[in-house]
PDB file of C-alpha atoms and ligand atoms in Angstrom:
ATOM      1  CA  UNK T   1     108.116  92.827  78.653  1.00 89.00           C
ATOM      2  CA  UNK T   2     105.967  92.200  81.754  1.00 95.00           C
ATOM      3  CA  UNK T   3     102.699  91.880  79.774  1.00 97.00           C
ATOM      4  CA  UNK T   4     101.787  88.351  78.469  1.00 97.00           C
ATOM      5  CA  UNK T   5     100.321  88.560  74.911  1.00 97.00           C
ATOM      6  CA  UNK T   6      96.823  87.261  76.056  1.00 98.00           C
ATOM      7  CA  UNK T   7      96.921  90.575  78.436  1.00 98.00           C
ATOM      8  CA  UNK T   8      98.143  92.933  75.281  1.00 98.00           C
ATOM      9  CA  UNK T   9      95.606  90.994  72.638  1.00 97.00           C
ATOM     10  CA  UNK T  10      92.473  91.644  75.743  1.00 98.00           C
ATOM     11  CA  UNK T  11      93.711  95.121  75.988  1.00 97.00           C
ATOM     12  CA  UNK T  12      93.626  95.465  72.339  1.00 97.00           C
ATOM     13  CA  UNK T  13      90.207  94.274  71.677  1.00 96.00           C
ATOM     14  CA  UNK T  14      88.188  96.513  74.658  1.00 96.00           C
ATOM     15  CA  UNK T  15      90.690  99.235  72.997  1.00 96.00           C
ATOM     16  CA  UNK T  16      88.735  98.278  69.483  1.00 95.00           C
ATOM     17  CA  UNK T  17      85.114  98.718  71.179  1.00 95.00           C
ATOM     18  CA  UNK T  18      86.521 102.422  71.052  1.00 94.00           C
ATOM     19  CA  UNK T  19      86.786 105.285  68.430  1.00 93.00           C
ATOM     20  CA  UNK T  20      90.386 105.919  70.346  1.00 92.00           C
ATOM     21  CA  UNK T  21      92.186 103.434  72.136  1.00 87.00           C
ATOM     22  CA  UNK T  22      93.055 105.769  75.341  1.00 90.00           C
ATOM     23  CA  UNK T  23      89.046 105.232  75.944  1.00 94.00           C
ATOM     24  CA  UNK T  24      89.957 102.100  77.196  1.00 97.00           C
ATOM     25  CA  UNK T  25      92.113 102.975  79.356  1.00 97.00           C
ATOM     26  CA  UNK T  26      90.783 101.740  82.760  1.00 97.00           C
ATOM     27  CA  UNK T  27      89.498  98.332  81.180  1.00 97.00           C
ATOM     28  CA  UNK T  28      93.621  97.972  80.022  1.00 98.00           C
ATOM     29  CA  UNK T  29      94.744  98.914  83.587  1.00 98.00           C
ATOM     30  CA  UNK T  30      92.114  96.579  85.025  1.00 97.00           C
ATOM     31  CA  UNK T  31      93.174  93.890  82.836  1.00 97.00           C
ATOM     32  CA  UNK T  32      96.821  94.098  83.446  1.00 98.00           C
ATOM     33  CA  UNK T  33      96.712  94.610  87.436  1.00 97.00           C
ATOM     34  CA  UNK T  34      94.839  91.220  87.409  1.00 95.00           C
ATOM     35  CA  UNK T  35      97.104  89.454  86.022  1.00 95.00           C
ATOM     36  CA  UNK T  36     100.210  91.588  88.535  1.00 96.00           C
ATOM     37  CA  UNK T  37      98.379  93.214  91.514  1.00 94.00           C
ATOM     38  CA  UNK T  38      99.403  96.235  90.789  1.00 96.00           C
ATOM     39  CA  UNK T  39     100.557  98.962  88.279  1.00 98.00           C
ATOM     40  CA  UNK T  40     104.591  99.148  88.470  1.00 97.00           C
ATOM     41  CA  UNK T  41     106.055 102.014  86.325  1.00 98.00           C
ATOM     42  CA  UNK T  42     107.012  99.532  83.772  1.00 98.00           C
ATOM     43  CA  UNK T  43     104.037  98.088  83.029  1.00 98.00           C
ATOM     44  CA  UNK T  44     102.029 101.609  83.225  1.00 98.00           C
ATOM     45  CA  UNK T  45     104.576 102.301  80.266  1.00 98.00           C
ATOM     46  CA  UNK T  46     103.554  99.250  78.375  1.00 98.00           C
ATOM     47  CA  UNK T  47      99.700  99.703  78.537  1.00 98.00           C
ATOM     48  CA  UNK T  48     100.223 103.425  77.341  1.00 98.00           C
ATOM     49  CA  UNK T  49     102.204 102.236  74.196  1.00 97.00           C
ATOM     50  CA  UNK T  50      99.579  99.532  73.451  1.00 97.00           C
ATOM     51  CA  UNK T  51      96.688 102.253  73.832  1.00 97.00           C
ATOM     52  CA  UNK T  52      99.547 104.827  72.100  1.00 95.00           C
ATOM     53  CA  UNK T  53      99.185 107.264  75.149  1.00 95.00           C
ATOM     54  CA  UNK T  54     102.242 108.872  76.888  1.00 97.00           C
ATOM     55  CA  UNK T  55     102.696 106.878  80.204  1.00 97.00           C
ATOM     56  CA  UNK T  56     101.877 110.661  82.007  1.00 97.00           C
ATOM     57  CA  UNK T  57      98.509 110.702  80.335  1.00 96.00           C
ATOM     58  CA  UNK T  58      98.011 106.851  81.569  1.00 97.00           C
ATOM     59  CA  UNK T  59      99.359 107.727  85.323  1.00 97.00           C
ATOM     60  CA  UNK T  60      96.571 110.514  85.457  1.00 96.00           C
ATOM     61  CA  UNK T  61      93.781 107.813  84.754  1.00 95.00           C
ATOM     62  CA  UNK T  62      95.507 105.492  86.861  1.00 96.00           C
ATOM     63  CA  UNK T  63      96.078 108.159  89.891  1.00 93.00           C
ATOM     64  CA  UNK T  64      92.614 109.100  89.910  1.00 92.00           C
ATOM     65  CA  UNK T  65      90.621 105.607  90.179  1.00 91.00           C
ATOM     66  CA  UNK T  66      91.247 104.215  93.835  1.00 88.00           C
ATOM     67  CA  UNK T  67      90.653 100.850  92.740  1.00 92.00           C
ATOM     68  CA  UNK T  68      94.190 101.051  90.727  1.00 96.00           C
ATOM     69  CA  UNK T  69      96.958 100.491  92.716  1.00 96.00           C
ATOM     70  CA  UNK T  70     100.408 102.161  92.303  1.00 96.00           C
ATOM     71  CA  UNK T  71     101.738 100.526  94.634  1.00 95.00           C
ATOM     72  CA  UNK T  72     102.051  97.015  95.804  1.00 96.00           C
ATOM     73  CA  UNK T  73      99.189  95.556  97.986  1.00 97.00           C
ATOM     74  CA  UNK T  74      98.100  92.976  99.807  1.00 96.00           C
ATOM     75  CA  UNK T  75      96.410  89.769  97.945  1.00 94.00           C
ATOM     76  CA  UNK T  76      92.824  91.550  99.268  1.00 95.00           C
ATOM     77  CA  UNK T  77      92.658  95.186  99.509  1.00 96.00           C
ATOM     78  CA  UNK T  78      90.240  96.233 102.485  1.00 97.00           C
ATOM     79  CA  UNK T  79      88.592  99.284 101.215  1.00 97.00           C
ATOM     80  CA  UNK T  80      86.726 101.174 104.335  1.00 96.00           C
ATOM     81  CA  UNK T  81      84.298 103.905 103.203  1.00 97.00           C
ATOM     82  CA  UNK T  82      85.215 107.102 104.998  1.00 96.00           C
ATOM     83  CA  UNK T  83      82.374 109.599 103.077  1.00 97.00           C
ATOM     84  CA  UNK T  84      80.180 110.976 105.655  1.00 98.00           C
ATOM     85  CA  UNK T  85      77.293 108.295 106.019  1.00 98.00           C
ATOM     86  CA  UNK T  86      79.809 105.795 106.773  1.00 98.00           C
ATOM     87  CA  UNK T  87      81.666 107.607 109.228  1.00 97.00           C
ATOM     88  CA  UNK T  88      79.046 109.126 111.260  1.00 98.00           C
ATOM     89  CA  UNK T  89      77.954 105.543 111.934  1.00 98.00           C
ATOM     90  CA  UNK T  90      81.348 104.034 112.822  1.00 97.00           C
ATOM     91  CA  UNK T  91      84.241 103.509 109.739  1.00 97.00           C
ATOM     92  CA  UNK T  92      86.303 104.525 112.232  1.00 97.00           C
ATOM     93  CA  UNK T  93      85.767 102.736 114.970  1.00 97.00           C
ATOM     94  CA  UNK T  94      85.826 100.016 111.920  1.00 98.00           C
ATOM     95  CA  UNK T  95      88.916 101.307 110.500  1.00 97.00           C
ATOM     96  CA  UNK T  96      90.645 101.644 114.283  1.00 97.00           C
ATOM     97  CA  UNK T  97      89.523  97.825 114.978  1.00 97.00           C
ATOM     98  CA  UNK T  98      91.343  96.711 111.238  1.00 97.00           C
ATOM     99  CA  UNK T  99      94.360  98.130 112.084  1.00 97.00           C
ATOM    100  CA  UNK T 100      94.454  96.827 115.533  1.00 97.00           C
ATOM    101  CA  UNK T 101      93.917  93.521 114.529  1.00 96.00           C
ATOM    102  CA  UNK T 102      95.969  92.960 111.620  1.00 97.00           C
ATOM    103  CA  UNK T 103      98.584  95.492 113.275  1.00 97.00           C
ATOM    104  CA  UNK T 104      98.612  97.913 109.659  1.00 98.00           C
ATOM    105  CA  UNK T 105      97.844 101.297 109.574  1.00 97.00           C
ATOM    106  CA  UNK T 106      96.055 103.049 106.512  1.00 95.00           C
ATOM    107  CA  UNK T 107      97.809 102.459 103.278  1.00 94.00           C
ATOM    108  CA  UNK T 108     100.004  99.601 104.960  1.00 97.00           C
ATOM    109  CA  UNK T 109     100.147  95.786 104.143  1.00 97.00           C
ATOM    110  CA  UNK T 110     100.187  92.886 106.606  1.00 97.00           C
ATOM    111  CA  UNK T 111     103.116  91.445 107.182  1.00 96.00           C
ATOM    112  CA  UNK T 112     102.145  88.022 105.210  1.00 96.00           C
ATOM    113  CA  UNK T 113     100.977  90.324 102.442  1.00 96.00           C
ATOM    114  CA  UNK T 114      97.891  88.812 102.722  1.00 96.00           C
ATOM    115  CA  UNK T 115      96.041  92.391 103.695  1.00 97.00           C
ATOM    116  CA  UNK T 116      95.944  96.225 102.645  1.00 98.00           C
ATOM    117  CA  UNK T 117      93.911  99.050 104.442  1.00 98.00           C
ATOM    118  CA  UNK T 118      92.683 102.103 102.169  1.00 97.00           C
ATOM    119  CA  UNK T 119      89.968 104.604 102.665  1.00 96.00           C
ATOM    120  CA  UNK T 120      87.985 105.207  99.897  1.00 96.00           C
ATOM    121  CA  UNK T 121      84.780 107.187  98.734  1.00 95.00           C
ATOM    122  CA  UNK T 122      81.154 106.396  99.151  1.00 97.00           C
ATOM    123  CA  UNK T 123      80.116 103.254  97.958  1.00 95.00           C
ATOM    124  CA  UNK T 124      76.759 104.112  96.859  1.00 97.00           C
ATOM    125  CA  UNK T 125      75.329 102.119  99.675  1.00 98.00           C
ATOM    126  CA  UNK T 126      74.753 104.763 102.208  1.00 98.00           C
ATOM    127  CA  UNK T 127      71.675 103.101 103.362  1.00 98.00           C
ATOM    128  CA  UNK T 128      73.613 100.238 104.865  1.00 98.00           C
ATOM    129  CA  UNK T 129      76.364 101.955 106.350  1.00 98.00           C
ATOM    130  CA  UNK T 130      79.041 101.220 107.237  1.00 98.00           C
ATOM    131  CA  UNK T 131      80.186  99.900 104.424  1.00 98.00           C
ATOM    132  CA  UNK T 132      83.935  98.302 103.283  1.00 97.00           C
ATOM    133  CA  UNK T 133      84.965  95.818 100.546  1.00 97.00           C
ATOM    134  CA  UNK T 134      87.080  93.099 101.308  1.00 96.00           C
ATOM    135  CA  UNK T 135      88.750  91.801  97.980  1.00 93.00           C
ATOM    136  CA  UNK T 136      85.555  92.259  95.496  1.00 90.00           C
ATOM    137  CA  UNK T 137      83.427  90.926  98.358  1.00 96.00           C
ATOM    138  CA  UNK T 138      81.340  94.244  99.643  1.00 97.00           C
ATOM    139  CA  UNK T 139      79.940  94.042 103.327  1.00 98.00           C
ATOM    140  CA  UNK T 140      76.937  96.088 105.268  1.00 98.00           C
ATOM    141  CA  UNK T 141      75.770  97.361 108.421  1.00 98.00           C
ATOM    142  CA  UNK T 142      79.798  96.562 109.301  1.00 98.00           C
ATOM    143  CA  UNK T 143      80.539  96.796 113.113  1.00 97.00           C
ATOM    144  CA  UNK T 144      83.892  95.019 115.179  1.00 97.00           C
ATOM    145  CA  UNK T 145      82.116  91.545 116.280  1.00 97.00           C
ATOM    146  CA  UNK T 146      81.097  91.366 112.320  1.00 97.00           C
ATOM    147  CA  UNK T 147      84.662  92.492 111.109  1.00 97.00           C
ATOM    148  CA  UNK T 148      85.536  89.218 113.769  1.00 96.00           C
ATOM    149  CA  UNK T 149      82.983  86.599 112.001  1.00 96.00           C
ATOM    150  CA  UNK T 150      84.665  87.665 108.233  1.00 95.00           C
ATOM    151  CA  UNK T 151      88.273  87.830 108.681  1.00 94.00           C
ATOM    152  CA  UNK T 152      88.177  85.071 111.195  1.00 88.00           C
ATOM    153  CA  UNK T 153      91.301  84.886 113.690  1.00 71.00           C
ATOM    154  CA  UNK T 154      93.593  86.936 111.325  1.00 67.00           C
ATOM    155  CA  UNK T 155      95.914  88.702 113.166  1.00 52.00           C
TER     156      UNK T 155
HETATM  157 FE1  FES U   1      79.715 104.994 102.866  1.00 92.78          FE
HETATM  158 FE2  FES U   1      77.966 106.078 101.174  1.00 92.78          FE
HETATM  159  S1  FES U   1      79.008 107.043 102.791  1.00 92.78           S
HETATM  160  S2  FES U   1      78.542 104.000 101.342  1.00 92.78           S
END
């Protein structure tokens, strides 16, 4: 069992807020990839049978939020926005800069597992584009020197 029973009893009780437990589905996935970084097979299989969906059904949910991971990651995920706003004002010159510095290309992990690069879809803050999170940290009006001042001299 790779859940700990205060991770099956939280999943349990967002599950109750819910006429069926598979409603709860990203709050248990959430829950569980706190406490493990990520969603391993094995523990996708052990949220569906406390939520009593098949694991497919729970992969599907899982597959479609990019803020579930699959796959290992880094202890902070970068997240650069790629939608349109952010790229016509420089996520890639952003994105090219990240992966020069911490030597990772998209979907990769630094060496000290410490990072992760991954594209993802507009933030919502198109107004202060570019946009990426760090971690749960999100950051505006990103360029190179400010991508410098947060991560510091990693890399
Ligand atoms: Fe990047 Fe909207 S396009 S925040």
């Amino acid at each position: 069992m790779i859940l700990n029973p205060d991770e099956i009893q939280a999943i349990r009780q967002e599950a109750g807020h819910f006429p069926h437990p598979s409603a709860a589905a990203i709050e248990a996935l959430n829950i569980a990839q706190q406490g493990h970084g990520w969603i391993s097979d094995e523990l996708l299989k052990e949220i569906a049978d406390v939520l009593g969906m098949s694991p497919a059904e729970l992969d599907s949910v899982a597959t479609f939020y990019n803020l579930i991971y699959r796959r290992p990651v880094g202890k902070r995920v970068i997240h650069y926005c790629n939608s349109v706003s952010c790229w016509m004002l420089g996520a890639e010159d952003n994105r090219r800069h990240l992966s020069e510095k911490l030597g990772i290309g998209l979907g990769e992990t630094t060496g000290d597992g410490e990072y992760t690069l991954l594209p993802i879809v507009c933030l919502g803050a198109c107004d202060k584009a570019p946009v990426l999170m760090i971690g749960d940290e999100t950051h505006f009006n990103v360029d190179p020197a400010k991508l410098d001042a947060i991560l510091g001299d990693t890399g």
